[in-house]
Structure formats: structure tokens, C-alpha cells
PDB file of N, CA and C in Angstrom:
ATOM      1  N   PRO K  14      66.764 241.396 -77.454  1.00  0.00           N
ATOM      2  CA  PRO K  14      67.058 240.075 -77.642  1.00  0.00           C
ATOM      3  C   PRO K  14      67.280 239.987 -79.324  1.00  0.00           C
ATOM      4  N   GLY K  15      68.252 238.810 -79.645  1.00  0.00           N
ATOM      5  CA  GLY K  15      68.805 238.497 -80.575  1.00  0.00           C
ATOM      6  C   GLY K  15      68.185 237.805 -82.106  1.00  0.00           C
ATOM      7  N   THR K  16      67.210 237.441 -81.351  1.00  0.00           N
ATOM      8  CA  THR K  16      66.020 236.718 -82.365  1.00  0.00           C
ATOM      9  C   THR K  16      64.610 236.937 -82.124  1.00  0.00           C
ATOM     10  N   VAL K  17      63.798 237.628 -82.915  1.00  0.00           N
ATOM     11  CA  VAL K  17      62.422 237.370 -82.575  1.00  0.00           C
ATOM     12  C   VAL K  17      61.658 237.009 -83.382  1.00  0.00           C
ATOM     13  N   VAL K  18      60.869 235.615 -83.396  1.00  0.00           N
ATOM     14  CA  VAL K  18      59.870 235.294 -84.129  1.00  0.00           C
ATOM     15  C   VAL K  18      58.466 235.487 -84.297  1.00  0.00           C
ATOM     16  N   ASP K  19      57.531 235.975 -85.376  1.00  0.00           N
ATOM     17  CA  ASP K  19      56.254 236.320 -85.138  1.00  0.00           C
ATOM     18  C   ASP K  19      55.896 235.005 -85.876  1.00  0.00           C
ATOM     19  N   LEU K  20      54.684 234.106 -85.216  1.00  0.00           N
ATOM     20  CA  LEU K  20      54.119 233.374 -85.974  1.00  0.00           C
ATOM     21  C   LEU K  20      52.742 233.757 -85.940  1.00  0.00           C
ATOM     22  N   ALA K  21      52.462 233.371 -87.544  1.00  0.00           N
ATOM     23  CA  ALA K  21      50.846 233.859 -88.321  1.00  0.00           C
ATOM     24  C   ALA K  21      51.229 235.515 -88.256  1.00  0.00           C
ATOM     25  N   CYS K  22      51.993 236.540 -88.798  1.00  0.00           N
ATOM     26  CA  CYS K  22      52.393 237.149 -88.772  1.00  0.00           C
ATOM     27  C   CYS K  22      51.121 238.327 -89.584  1.00  0.00           C
ATOM     28  N   GLY K  23      50.775 237.783 -90.334  1.00  0.00           N
ATOM     29  CA  GLY K  23      49.309 238.841 -91.287  1.00  0.00           C
ATOM     30  C   GLY K  23      50.208 239.794 -91.536  1.00  0.00           C
ATOM     31  N   PRO K  24      49.654 240.941 -91.314  1.00  0.00           N
ATOM     32  CA  PRO K  24      50.341 242.220 -91.909  1.00  0.00           C
ATOM     33  C   PRO K  24      51.467 243.076 -91.651  1.00  0.00           C
ATOM     34  N   GLY K  25      52.284 242.495 -90.324  1.00  0.00           N
ATOM     35  CA  GLY K  25      53.455 242.564 -89.689  1.00  0.00           C
ATOM     36  C   GLY K  25      52.929 243.480 -88.096  1.00  0.00           C
ATOM     37  N   ALA K  26      51.798 243.526 -87.543  1.00  0.00           N
ATOM     38  CA  ALA K  26      51.483 244.863 -86.795  1.00  0.00           C
ATOM     39  C   ALA K  26      52.795 244.291 -85.825  1.00  0.00           C
ATOM     40  N   LEU K  27      52.705 243.195 -85.222  1.00  0.00           N
ATOM     41  CA  LEU K  27      53.482 242.828 -83.812  1.00  0.00           C
ATOM     42  C   LEU K  27      54.679 242.627 -84.433  1.00  0.00           C
ATOM     43  N   THR K  28      55.436 242.423 -85.526  1.00  0.00           N
ATOM     44  CA  THR K  28      56.925 242.635 -85.628  1.00  0.00           C
ATOM     45  C   THR K  28      57.263 243.990 -86.155  1.00  0.00           C
ATOM     46  N   SER K  29      56.387 244.871 -86.497  1.00  0.00           N
ATOM     47  CA  SER K  29      56.995 246.498 -86.591  1.00  0.00           C
ATOM     48  C   SER K  29      56.900 246.587 -85.037  1.00  0.00           C
ATOM     49  N   ALA K  30      55.763 246.295 -83.963  1.00  0.00           N
ATOM     50  CA  ALA K  30      55.680 247.088 -82.800  1.00  0.00           C
ATOM     51  C   ALA K  30      57.267 246.437 -82.223  1.00  0.00           C
ATOM     52  N   ALA K  31      57.607 245.184 -82.489  1.00  0.00           N
ATOM     53  CA  ALA K  31      58.887 244.371 -81.778  1.00  0.00           C
ATOM     54  C   ALA K  31      59.977 245.437 -82.138  1.00  0.00           C
ATOM     55  N   ALA K  32      59.947 245.822 -83.460  1.00  0.00           N
ATOM     56  CA  ALA K  32      60.753 246.411 -84.064  1.00  0.00           C
ATOM     57  C   ALA K  32      61.001 247.467 -83.546  1.00  0.00           C
ATOM     58  N   MET K  33      60.382 248.120 -83.350  1.00  0.00           N
ATOM     59  CA  MET K  33      60.453 249.425 -82.376  1.00  0.00           C
ATOM     60  C   MET K  33      60.940 249.605 -81.578  1.00  0.00           C
ATOM     61  N   ARG K  34      60.821 248.336 -80.367  1.00  0.00           N
ATOM     62  CA  ARG K  34      61.247 248.148 -79.413  1.00  0.00           C
ATOM     63  C   ARG K  34      62.533 247.532 -79.222  1.00  0.00           C
ATOM     64  N   TRP K  35      62.765 247.051 -80.053  1.00  0.00           N
ATOM     65  CA  TRP K  35      64.115 246.198 -80.535  1.00  0.00           C
ATOM     66  C   TRP K  35      64.770 245.933 -81.511  1.00  0.00           C
ATOM     67  N   PRO K  36      65.001 247.386 -82.060  1.00  0.00           N
ATOM     68  CA  PRO K  36      65.498 247.777 -83.242  1.00  0.00           C
ATOM     69  C   PRO K  36      66.559 247.055 -83.908  1.00  0.00           C
ATOM     70  N   GLY K  37      67.669 246.449 -83.197  1.00  0.00           N
ATOM     71  CA  GLY K  37      68.963 245.714 -83.954  1.00  0.00           C
ATOM     72  C   GLY K  37      68.333 244.011 -83.437  1.00  0.00           C
ATOM     73  N   SER K  38      67.258 243.880 -83.221  1.00  0.00           N
ATOM     74  CA  SER K  38      66.996 242.480 -83.354  1.00  0.00           C
ATOM     75  C   SER K  38      67.074 241.651 -84.988  1.00  0.00           C
ATOM     76  N   ARG K  39      66.873 240.622 -84.962  1.00  0.00           N
ATOM     77  CA  ARG K  39      66.615 239.467 -85.985  1.00  0.00           C
ATOM     78  C   ARG K  39      65.531 239.192 -85.989  1.00  0.00           C
ATOM     79  N   TYR K  40      64.554 239.395 -87.145  1.00  0.00           N
ATOM     80  CA  TYR K  40      63.016 239.032 -87.370  1.00  0.00           C
ATOM     81  C   TYR K  40      62.949 238.290 -88.406  1.00  0.00           C
ATOM     82  N   LEU K  41      62.200 236.959 -87.785  1.00  0.00           N
ATOM     83  CA  LEU K  41      61.718 236.003 -88.821  1.00  0.00           C
ATOM     84  C   LEU K  41      59.795 235.580 -88.503  1.00  0.00           C
ATOM     85  N   THR K  42      59.348 235.259 -89.633  1.00  0.00           N
ATOM     86  CA  THR K  42      58.437 235.570 -89.775  1.00  0.00           C
ATOM     87  C   THR K  42      57.356 234.028 -90.277  1.00  0.00           C
ATOM     88  N   ALA K  43      56.196 233.993 -90.074  1.00  0.00           N
ATOM     89  CA  ALA K  43      55.708 232.678 -90.616  1.00  0.00           C
ATOM     90  C   ALA K  43      54.547 233.063 -90.733  1.00  0.00           C
ATOM     91  N   ASP K  44      53.546 233.206 -91.794  1.00  0.00           N
ATOM     92  CA  ASP K  44      52.362 232.989 -92.435  1.00  0.00           C
ATOM     93  C   ASP K  44      51.487 231.902 -93.472  1.00  0.00           C
ATOM     94  N   CYS K  45      50.317 231.327 -93.408  1.00  0.00           N
ATOM     95  CA  CYS K  45      50.347 230.981 -94.383  1.00  0.00           C
ATOM     96  C   CYS K  45      49.656 231.507 -95.564  1.00  0.00           C
ATOM     97  N   ASP K  46      49.384 232.614 -95.311  1.00  0.00           N
ATOM     98  CA  ASP K  46      48.718 233.913 -96.311  1.00  0.00           C
ATOM     99  C   ASP K  46      50.044 234.230 -97.041  1.00  0.00           C
ATOM    100  N   GLU K  47      49.029 234.156 -98.421  1.00  0.00           N
ATOM    101  CA  GLU K  47      50.425 234.695 -99.973  1.00  0.00           C
ATOM    102  C   GLU K  47      50.522 236.346 -99.543  1.00  0.00           C
ATOM    103  N   THR K  48      49.721 237.277 -98.790  1.00  0.00           N
ATOM    104  CA  THR K  48      49.751 238.518 -99.101  1.00  0.00           C
ATOM    105  C   THR K  48      51.077 238.980 -97.800  1.00  0.00           C
ATOM    106  N   ALA K  49      51.390 238.146 -96.637  1.00  0.00           N
ATOM    107  CA  ALA K  49      51.862 238.335 -95.631  1.00  0.00           C
ATOM    108  C   ALA K  49      53.647 238.204 -95.692  1.00  0.00           C
ATOM    109  N   PRO K  50      54.085 238.790 -95.239  1.00  0.00           N
ATOM    110  CA  PRO K  50      54.559 240.032 -94.778  1.00  0.00           C
ATOM    111  C   PRO K  50      54.269 241.061 -96.002  1.00  0.00           C
ATOM    112  N   PRO K  51      53.959 242.432 -95.345  1.00  0.00           N
ATOM    113  CA  PRO K  51      54.238 243.198 -96.305  1.00  0.00           C
ATOM    114  C   PRO K  51      55.408 243.697 -96.684  1.00  0.00           C
ATOM    115  N   LYS K  52      55.733 244.618 -97.892  1.00  0.00           N
ATOM    116  CA  LYS K  52      56.915 244.664 -98.431  1.00  0.00           C
ATOM    117  C   LYS K  52      57.375 246.276 -97.703  1.00  0.00           C
ATOM    118  N   HIS K  53      56.807 246.580 -96.244  1.00  0.00           N
ATOM    119  CA  HIS K  53      57.423 247.467 -95.718  1.00  0.00           C
ATOM    120  C   HIS K  53      58.446 247.020 -94.963  1.00  0.00           C
ATOM    121  N   LEU K  54      58.108 245.594 -94.508  1.00  0.00           N
ATOM    122  CA  LEU K  54      58.936 245.146 -93.215  1.00  0.00           C
ATOM    123  C   LEU K  54      60.310 245.065 -93.751  1.00  0.00           C
ATOM    124  N   HIS K  55      61.380 246.008 -94.082  1.00  0.00           N
ATOM    125  CA  HIS K  55      62.694 246.009 -94.628  1.00  0.00           C
ATOM    126  C   HIS K  55      63.805 245.438 -93.694  1.00  0.00           C
ATOM    127  N   PHE K  56      63.212 245.240 -92.232  1.00  0.00           N
ATOM    128  CA  PHE K  56      64.381 245.098 -91.638  1.00  0.00           C
ATOM    129  C   PHE K  56      64.141 243.758 -91.411  1.00  0.00           C
ATOM    130  N   LEU K  57      63.150 243.002 -91.989  1.00  0.00           N
ATOM    131  CA  LEU K  57      62.548 241.512 -91.966  1.00  0.00           C
ATOM    132  C   LEU K  57      63.980 240.757 -92.277  1.00  0.00           C
ATOM    133  N   SER K  58      64.542 239.743 -91.446  1.00  0.00           N
ATOM    134  CA  SER K  58      65.599 238.642 -92.091  1.00  0.00           C
ATOM    135  C   SER K  58      65.241 237.409 -92.537  1.00  0.00           C
ATOM    136  N   ARG K  59      64.074 236.998 -92.469  1.00  0.00           N
ATOM    137  CA  ARG K  59      63.488 236.061 -93.018  1.00  0.00           C
ATOM    138  C   ARG K  59      61.748 235.735 -93.134  1.00  0.00           C
ATOM    139  N   HIS K  60      61.413 235.055 -93.745  1.00  0.00           N
ATOM    140  CA  HIS K  60      59.727 235.198 -93.858  1.00  0.00           C
ATOM    141  C   HIS K  60      59.524 233.429 -94.435  1.00  0.00           C
ATOM    142  N   HIS K  61      58.452 232.581 -93.850  1.00  0.00           N
ATOM    143  CA  HIS K  61      58.346 231.353 -94.464  1.00  0.00           C
ATOM    144  C   HIS K  61      56.836 231.780 -94.426  1.00  0.00           C
ATOM    145  N   ARG K  62      56.331 231.427 -95.761  1.00  0.00           N
ATOM    146  CA  ARG K  62      54.912 231.021 -96.613  1.00  0.00           C
ATOM    147  C   ARG K  62      55.016 229.985 -96.136  1.00  0.00           C
ATOM    148  N   GLY K  63      53.624 229.761 -95.097  1.00  0.00           N
ATOM    149  CA  GLY K  63      53.524 227.952 -94.511  1.00  0.00           C
ATOM    150  C   GLY K  63      53.000 228.253 -93.036  1.00  0.00           C
ATOM    151  N   ASP K  64      52.442 227.096 -92.700  1.00  0.00           N
ATOM    152  CA  ASP K  64      52.046 226.794 -91.551  1.00  0.00           C
ATOM    153  C   ASP K  64      52.648 227.062 -90.476  1.00  0.00           C
ATOM    154  N   ALA K  65      52.305 228.260 -89.100  1.00  0.00           N
ATOM    155  CA  ALA K  65      52.747 228.490 -88.079  1.00  0.00           C
ATOM    156  C   ALA K  65      52.958 227.352 -87.062  1.00  0.00           C
ATOM    157  N   LEU K  66      51.976 226.649 -87.287  1.00  0.00           N
ATOM    158  CA  LEU K  66      51.721 225.578 -86.490  1.00  0.00           C
ATOM    159  C   LEU K  66      52.771 224.420 -86.685  1.00  0.00           C
ATOM    160  N   ASP K  67      53.591 224.346 -88.165  1.00  0.00           N
ATOM    161  CA  ASP K  67      54.228 222.973 -88.271  1.00  0.00           C
ATOM    162  C   ASP K  67      55.584 222.686 -87.658  1.00  0.00           C
ATOM    163  N   ILE K  68      55.275 221.421 -86.888  1.00  0.00           N
ATOM    164  CA  ILE K  68      56.525 221.347 -85.964  1.00  0.00           C
ATOM    165  C   ILE K  68      57.894 221.286 -86.449  1.00  0.00           C
ATOM    166  N   ARG K  69      58.061 221.348 -87.766  1.00  0.00           N
ATOM    167  CA  ARG K  69      59.449 221.505 -88.254  1.00  0.00           C
ATOM    168  C   ARG K  69      59.393 223.155 -88.909  1.00  0.00           C
ATOM    169  N   LEU K  70      58.750 224.047 -88.500  1.00  0.00           N
ATOM    170  CA  LEU K  70      59.168 225.589 -88.599  1.00  0.00           C
ATOM    171  C   LEU K  70      60.441 226.317 -88.245  1.00  0.00           C
ATOM    172  N   HIS K  71      60.860 225.757 -87.137  1.00  0.00           N
ATOM    173  CA  HIS K  71      62.480 226.368 -86.926  1.00  0.00           C
ATOM    174  C   HIS K  71      62.981 225.737 -88.307  1.00  0.00           C
ATOM    175  N   GLU K  72      62.863 224.733 -88.523  1.00  0.00           N
ATOM    176  CA  GLU K  72      64.140 224.136 -89.931  1.00  0.00           C
ATOM    177  C   GLU K  72      63.933 225.026 -91.128  1.00  0.00           C
ATOM    178  N   GLN K  73      62.257 225.583 -91.038  1.00  0.00           N
ATOM    179  CA  GLN K  73      62.424 225.958 -92.804  1.00  0.00           C
ATOM    180  C   GLN K  73      62.573 227.774 -92.485  1.00  0.00           C
ATOM    181  N   LEU K  74      62.598 228.010 -91.268  1.00  0.00           N
ATOM    182  CA  LEU K  74      63.033 229.788 -90.843  1.00  0.00           C
ATOM    183  C   LEU K  74      64.526 229.599 -90.829  1.00  0.00           C
ATOM    184  N   GLY K  75      65.336 228.467 -90.766  1.00  0.00           N
ATOM    185  CA  GLY K  75      66.966 228.465 -90.378  1.00  0.00           C
ATOM    186  C   GLY K  75      66.949 228.426 -89.507  1.00  0.00           C
ATOM    187  N   LEU K  76      66.365 228.354 -88.476  1.00  0.00           N
ATOM    188  CA  LEU K  76      66.380 228.671 -86.834  1.00  0.00           C
ATOM    189  C   LEU K  76      66.668 227.365 -86.013  1.00  0.00           C
ATOM    190  N   PRO K  77      68.153 226.907 -85.476  1.00  0.00           N
ATOM    191  CA  PRO K  77      68.085 225.980 -84.307  1.00  0.00           C
ATOM    192  C   PRO K  77      67.221 225.951 -83.338  1.00  0.00           C
ATOM    193  N   LEU K  78      66.231 224.956 -83.087  1.00  0.00           N
ATOM    194  CA  LEU K  78      65.211 224.620 -82.159  1.00  0.00           C
ATOM    195  C   LEU K  78      65.219 225.224 -80.661  1.00  0.00           C
ATOM    196  N   GLY K  79      64.852 225.606 -80.382  1.00  0.00           N
ATOM    197  CA  GLY K  79      64.935 226.606 -79.063  1.00  0.00           C
ATOM    198  C   GLY K  79      65.758 227.980 -78.431  1.00  0.00           C
ATOM    199  N   SER K  80      66.223 228.317 -80.133  1.00  0.00           N
ATOM    200  CA  SER K  80      67.424 229.422 -79.966  1.00  0.00           C
ATOM    201  C   SER K  80      66.306 230.558 -79.893  1.00  0.00           C
ATOM    202  N   ALA K  81      65.376 230.751 -80.814  1.00  0.00           N
ATOM    203  CA  ALA K  81      64.830 231.955 -80.662  1.00  0.00           C
ATOM    204  C   ALA K  81      64.319 232.961 -78.895  1.00  0.00           C
ATOM    205  N   ASP K  82      64.616 234.180 -78.898  1.00  0.00           N
ATOM    206  CA  ASP K  82      65.045 234.823 -77.400  1.00  0.00           C
ATOM    207  C   ASP K  82      63.316 235.297 -77.275  1.00  0.00           C
ATOM    208  N   VAL K  83      62.626 235.148 -78.186  1.00  0.00           N
ATOM    209  CA  VAL K  83      61.372 236.182 -78.135  1.00  0.00           C
ATOM    210  C   VAL K  83      60.291 235.521 -79.516  1.00  0.00           C
ATOM    211  N   ALA K  84      58.891 235.417 -78.836  1.00  0.00           N
ATOM    212  CA  ALA K  84      58.095 235.247 -79.778  1.00  0.00           C
ATOM    213  C   ALA K  84      57.030 235.854 -79.756  1.00  0.00           C
ATOM    214  N   VAL K  85      56.427 235.985 -80.752  1.00  0.00           N
ATOM    215  CA  VAL K  85      55.180 236.614 -80.664  1.00  0.00           C
ATOM    216  C   VAL K  85      54.171 236.205 -81.730  1.00  0.00           C
ATOM    217  N   CYS K  86      52.580 236.192 -81.227  1.00  0.00           N
ATOM    218  CA  CYS K  86      51.199 235.912 -81.970  1.00  0.00           C
ATOM    219  C   CYS K  86      50.379 236.140 -80.992  1.00  0.00           C
ATOM    220  N   ASN K  87      49.787 236.507 -82.476  1.00  0.00           N
ATOM    221  CA  ASN K  87      48.361 237.260 -81.784  1.00  0.00           C
ATOM    222  C   ASN K  87      47.187 235.507 -81.639  1.00  0.00           C
ATOM    223  N   PRO K  88      46.310 235.609 -80.858  1.00  0.00           N
ATOM    224  CA  PRO K  88      45.544 234.151 -80.962  1.00  0.00           C
ATOM    225  C   PRO K  88      44.948 233.886 -81.994  1.00  0.00           C
ATOM    226  N   PRO K  89      45.031 232.479 -82.585  1.00  0.00           N
ATOM    227  CA  PRO K  89      44.156 232.164 -83.538  1.00  0.00           C
ATOM    228  C   PRO K  89      42.602 232.744 -83.468  1.00  0.00           C
ATOM    229  N   TYR K  90      42.410 233.356 -84.573  1.00  0.00           N
ATOM    230  CA  TYR K  90      40.875 233.904 -85.073  1.00  0.00           C
ATOM    231  C   TYR K  90      40.269 232.837 -85.946  1.00  0.00           C
ATOM    232  N   LEU K  91      40.506 231.202 -85.612  1.00  0.00           N
ATOM    233  CA  LEU K  91      39.772 230.721 -86.064  1.00  0.00           C
ATOM    234  C   LEU K  91      40.124 228.776 -85.013  1.00  0.00           C
ATOM    235  N   GLN K  92      39.232 227.785 -85.711  1.00  0.00           N
ATOM    236  CA  GLN K  92      39.651 226.669 -84.700  1.00  0.00           C
ATOM    237  C   GLN K  92      40.065 225.659 -85.805  1.00  0.00           C
ATOM    238  N   LEU K  93      41.303 224.960 -85.353  1.00  0.00           N
ATOM    239  CA  LEU K  93      41.322 224.277 -86.487  1.00  0.00           C
ATOM    240  C   LEU K  93      41.403 222.778 -85.953  1.00  0.00           C
ATOM    241  N   PRO K  94      41.447 222.098 -87.099  1.00  0.00           N
ATOM    242  CA  PRO K  94      41.241 220.800 -86.647  1.00  0.00           C
ATOM    243  C   PRO K  94      42.589 220.057 -86.034  1.00  0.00           C
ATOM    244  N   TRP K  95      42.294 219.179 -84.598  1.00  0.00           N
ATOM    245  CA  TRP K  95      43.879 218.898 -83.903  1.00  0.00           C
ATOM    246  C   TRP K  95      44.721 218.079 -84.858  1.00  0.00           C
ATOM    247  N   ARG K  96      45.842 218.505 -84.919  1.00  0.00           N
ATOM    248  CA  ARG K  96      46.955 217.430 -85.542  1.00  0.00           C
ATOM    249  C   ARG K  96      47.314 216.549 -84.300  1.00  0.00           C
ATOM    250  N   ASN K  97      48.305 215.781 -84.516  1.00  0.00           N
ATOM    251  CA  ASN K  97      48.994 215.022 -83.774  1.00  0.00           C
ATOM    252  C   ASN K  97      50.268 215.469 -82.766  1.00  0.00           C
ATOM    253  N   HIS K  98      51.105 215.971 -84.045  1.00  0.00           N
ATOM    254  CA  HIS K  98      51.993 216.866 -83.513  1.00  0.00           C
ATOM    255  C   HIS K  98      51.457 218.247 -82.381  1.00  0.00           C
ATOM    256  N   PHE K  99      50.201 218.340 -82.402  1.00  0.00           N
ATOM    257  CA  PHE K  99      50.050 219.646 -81.342  1.00  0.00           C
ATOM    258  C   PHE K  99      50.206 218.822 -80.300  1.00  0.00           C
ATOM    259  N   ALA K 100      50.378 217.460 -79.555  1.00  0.00           N
ATOM    260  CA  ALA K 100      50.365 217.194 -78.776  1.00  0.00           C
ATOM    261  C   ALA K 100      51.931 217.002 -78.537  1.00  0.00           C
ATOM    262  N   VAL K 101      53.077 216.897 -79.488  1.00  0.00           N
ATOM    263  CA  VAL K 101      53.991 217.096 -79.163  1.00  0.00           C
ATOM    264  C   VAL K 101      54.654 218.423 -78.528  1.00  0.00           C
ATOM    265  N   MET K 102      54.052 218.860 -79.726  1.00  0.00           N
ATOM    266  CA  MET K 102      54.733 220.637 -78.982  1.00  0.00           C
ATOM    267  C   MET K 102      54.160 221.110 -77.912  1.00  0.00           C
ATOM    268  N   LEU K 103      52.770 220.576 -77.327  1.00  0.00           N
ATOM    269  CA  LEU K 103      52.537 220.838 -76.061  1.00  0.00           C
ATOM    270  C   LEU K 103      53.212 220.126 -74.806  1.00  0.00           C
ATOM    271  N   ALA K 104      53.996 219.065 -74.818  1.00  0.00           N
ATOM    272  CA  ALA K 104      54.511 218.310 -74.173  1.00  0.00           C
ATOM    273  C   ALA K 104      55.428 219.126 -74.102  1.00  0.00           C
ATOM    274  N   GLU K 105      56.707 219.143 -75.513  1.00  0.00           N
ATOM    275  CA  GLU K 105      57.793 219.464 -75.125  1.00  0.00           C
ATOM    276  C   GLU K 105      57.679 221.208 -74.688  1.00  0.00           C
ATOM    277  N   ALA K 106      56.713 221.823 -74.376  1.00  0.00           N
ATOM    278  CA  ALA K 106      56.424 222.959 -73.503  1.00  0.00           C
ATOM    279  C   ALA K 106      56.303 223.049 -72.278  1.00  0.00           C
ATOM    280  N   GLY K 107      55.565 221.877 -71.820  1.00  0.00           N
ATOM    281  CA  GLY K 107      55.479 221.487 -70.562  1.00  0.00           C
ATOM    282  C   GLY K 107      53.922 221.504 -70.629  1.00  0.00           C
ATOM    283  N   LEU K 108      53.089 221.601 -71.528  1.00  0.00           N
ATOM    284  CA  LEU K 108      51.869 222.185 -71.689  1.00  0.00           C
ATOM    285  C   LEU K 108      51.085 220.932 -71.811  1.00  0.00           C
ATOM    286  N   SER K 109      51.350 220.073 -71.890  1.00  0.00           N
ATOM    287  CA  SER K 109      50.221 218.939 -72.125  1.00  0.00           C
ATOM    288  C   SER K 109      48.777 218.992 -71.489  1.00  0.00           C
ATOM    289  N   ASN K 110      49.047 219.138 -70.582  1.00  0.00           N
ATOM    290  CA  ASN K 110      47.749 218.954 -69.383  1.00  0.00           C
ATOM    291  C   ASN K 110      46.754 220.022 -69.885  1.00  0.00           C
ATOM    292  N   VAL K 111      47.093 221.562 -71.054  1.00  0.00           N
ATOM    293  CA  VAL K 111      46.762 222.480 -70.351  1.00  0.00           C
ATOM    294  C   VAL K 111      45.510 222.227 -71.396  1.00  0.00           C
ATOM    295  N   VAL K 112      45.647 221.748 -72.463  1.00  0.00           N
ATOM    296  CA  VAL K 112      44.931 221.575 -73.974  1.00  0.00           C
ATOM    297  C   VAL K 112      44.036 220.429 -74.348  1.00  0.00           C
ATOM    298  N   PRO K 113      43.072 219.563 -74.069  1.00  0.00           N
ATOM    299  CA  PRO K 113      43.293 218.389 -74.048  1.00  0.00           C
ATOM    300  C   PRO K 113      43.111 218.017 -75.633  1.00  0.00           C
ATOM    301  N   GLN K 114      43.984 216.736 -75.887  1.00  0.00           N
ATOM    302  CA  GLN K 114      43.389 216.595 -77.543  1.00  0.00           C
ATOM    303  C   GLN K 114      41.811 216.561 -77.950  1.00  0.00           C
ATOM    304  N   ALA K 115      41.473 217.304 -78.720  1.00  0.00           N
ATOM    305  CA  ALA K 115      40.253 217.535 -79.192  1.00  0.00           C
ATOM    306  C   ALA K 115      40.112 217.353 -80.473  1.00  0.00           C
ATOM    307  N   PRO K 116      38.696 217.148 -81.175  1.00  0.00           N
ATOM    308  CA  PRO K 116      38.674 217.257 -82.790  1.00  0.00           C
ATOM    309  C   PRO K 116      38.905 218.460 -83.088  1.00  0.00           C
ATOM    310  N   ARG K 117      38.507 219.762 -82.610  1.00  0.00           N
ATOM    311  CA  ARG K 117      39.101 221.445 -82.904  1.00  0.00           C
ATOM    312  C   ARG K 117      39.427 222.387 -81.848  1.00  0.00           C
ATOM    313  N   VAL K 118      40.420 222.843 -81.844  1.00  0.00           N
ATOM    314  CA  VAL K 118      41.272 223.455 -80.788  1.00  0.00           C
ATOM    315  C   VAL K 118      41.028 224.977 -81.282  1.00  0.00           C
ATOM    316  N   GLY K 119      40.834 225.782 -80.587  1.00  0.00           N
ATOM    317  CA  GLY K 119      40.335 227.149 -80.790  1.00  0.00           C
ATOM    318  C   GLY K 119      41.876 227.847 -80.695  1.00  0.00           C
TER     319      GLY K 119
END
């Protein structure tokens, strides 16, 4: 793939595994943790410190909407308060009926 995005990358385990599989790809990551990603990810093209569920994340990564070839992400390990833009994101992905609007989303 040309571009791989790791959402909520944490220490970079998925990014590192993807880089071993696809060494010539461009890697973009996002995480709200100030310690992510670690310095050993020398192949990383761009990291954004912020919310991986931000509806404008593609802009913050300098990535045209819909242009990533692969996206990887571990499931969230916490429940997040519902934000209205989650419904927009689900609808754009054709998943508006999968997760009902709720006070918290796991």
C-alpha cells in the first residue's frame, strides 16, 4: 500500500508490524498520548498528537480524505462519551445502523 494510517498508535506495535510487511509504504499515525509514537519509528512519515476520532484528522495528517490505502487500529480500551460527529463518520462508512447513538460508546 502507498499510505498506511495507524489510529491511536500508542507505542507503535501495529505500525512496526505493518512496516515489516510493507517496508516501502508511507506511515501516518495519530494518538492523544504525549509519549506516542516512540523514537524508534524512524520510517514514520508524520505523527499527529491528538484525537484519532477527530472528524478532521485527515487534514491534520495532511492526507486527502479517502486516500489512505490501509488503516490499522487496536480496539478502544475505554468507553468514550458519544460525540455528534461519530454519527457522521459512521454514516460516511455505511455503518450508521451498526452503533446506535448512545451516551457512551465502547
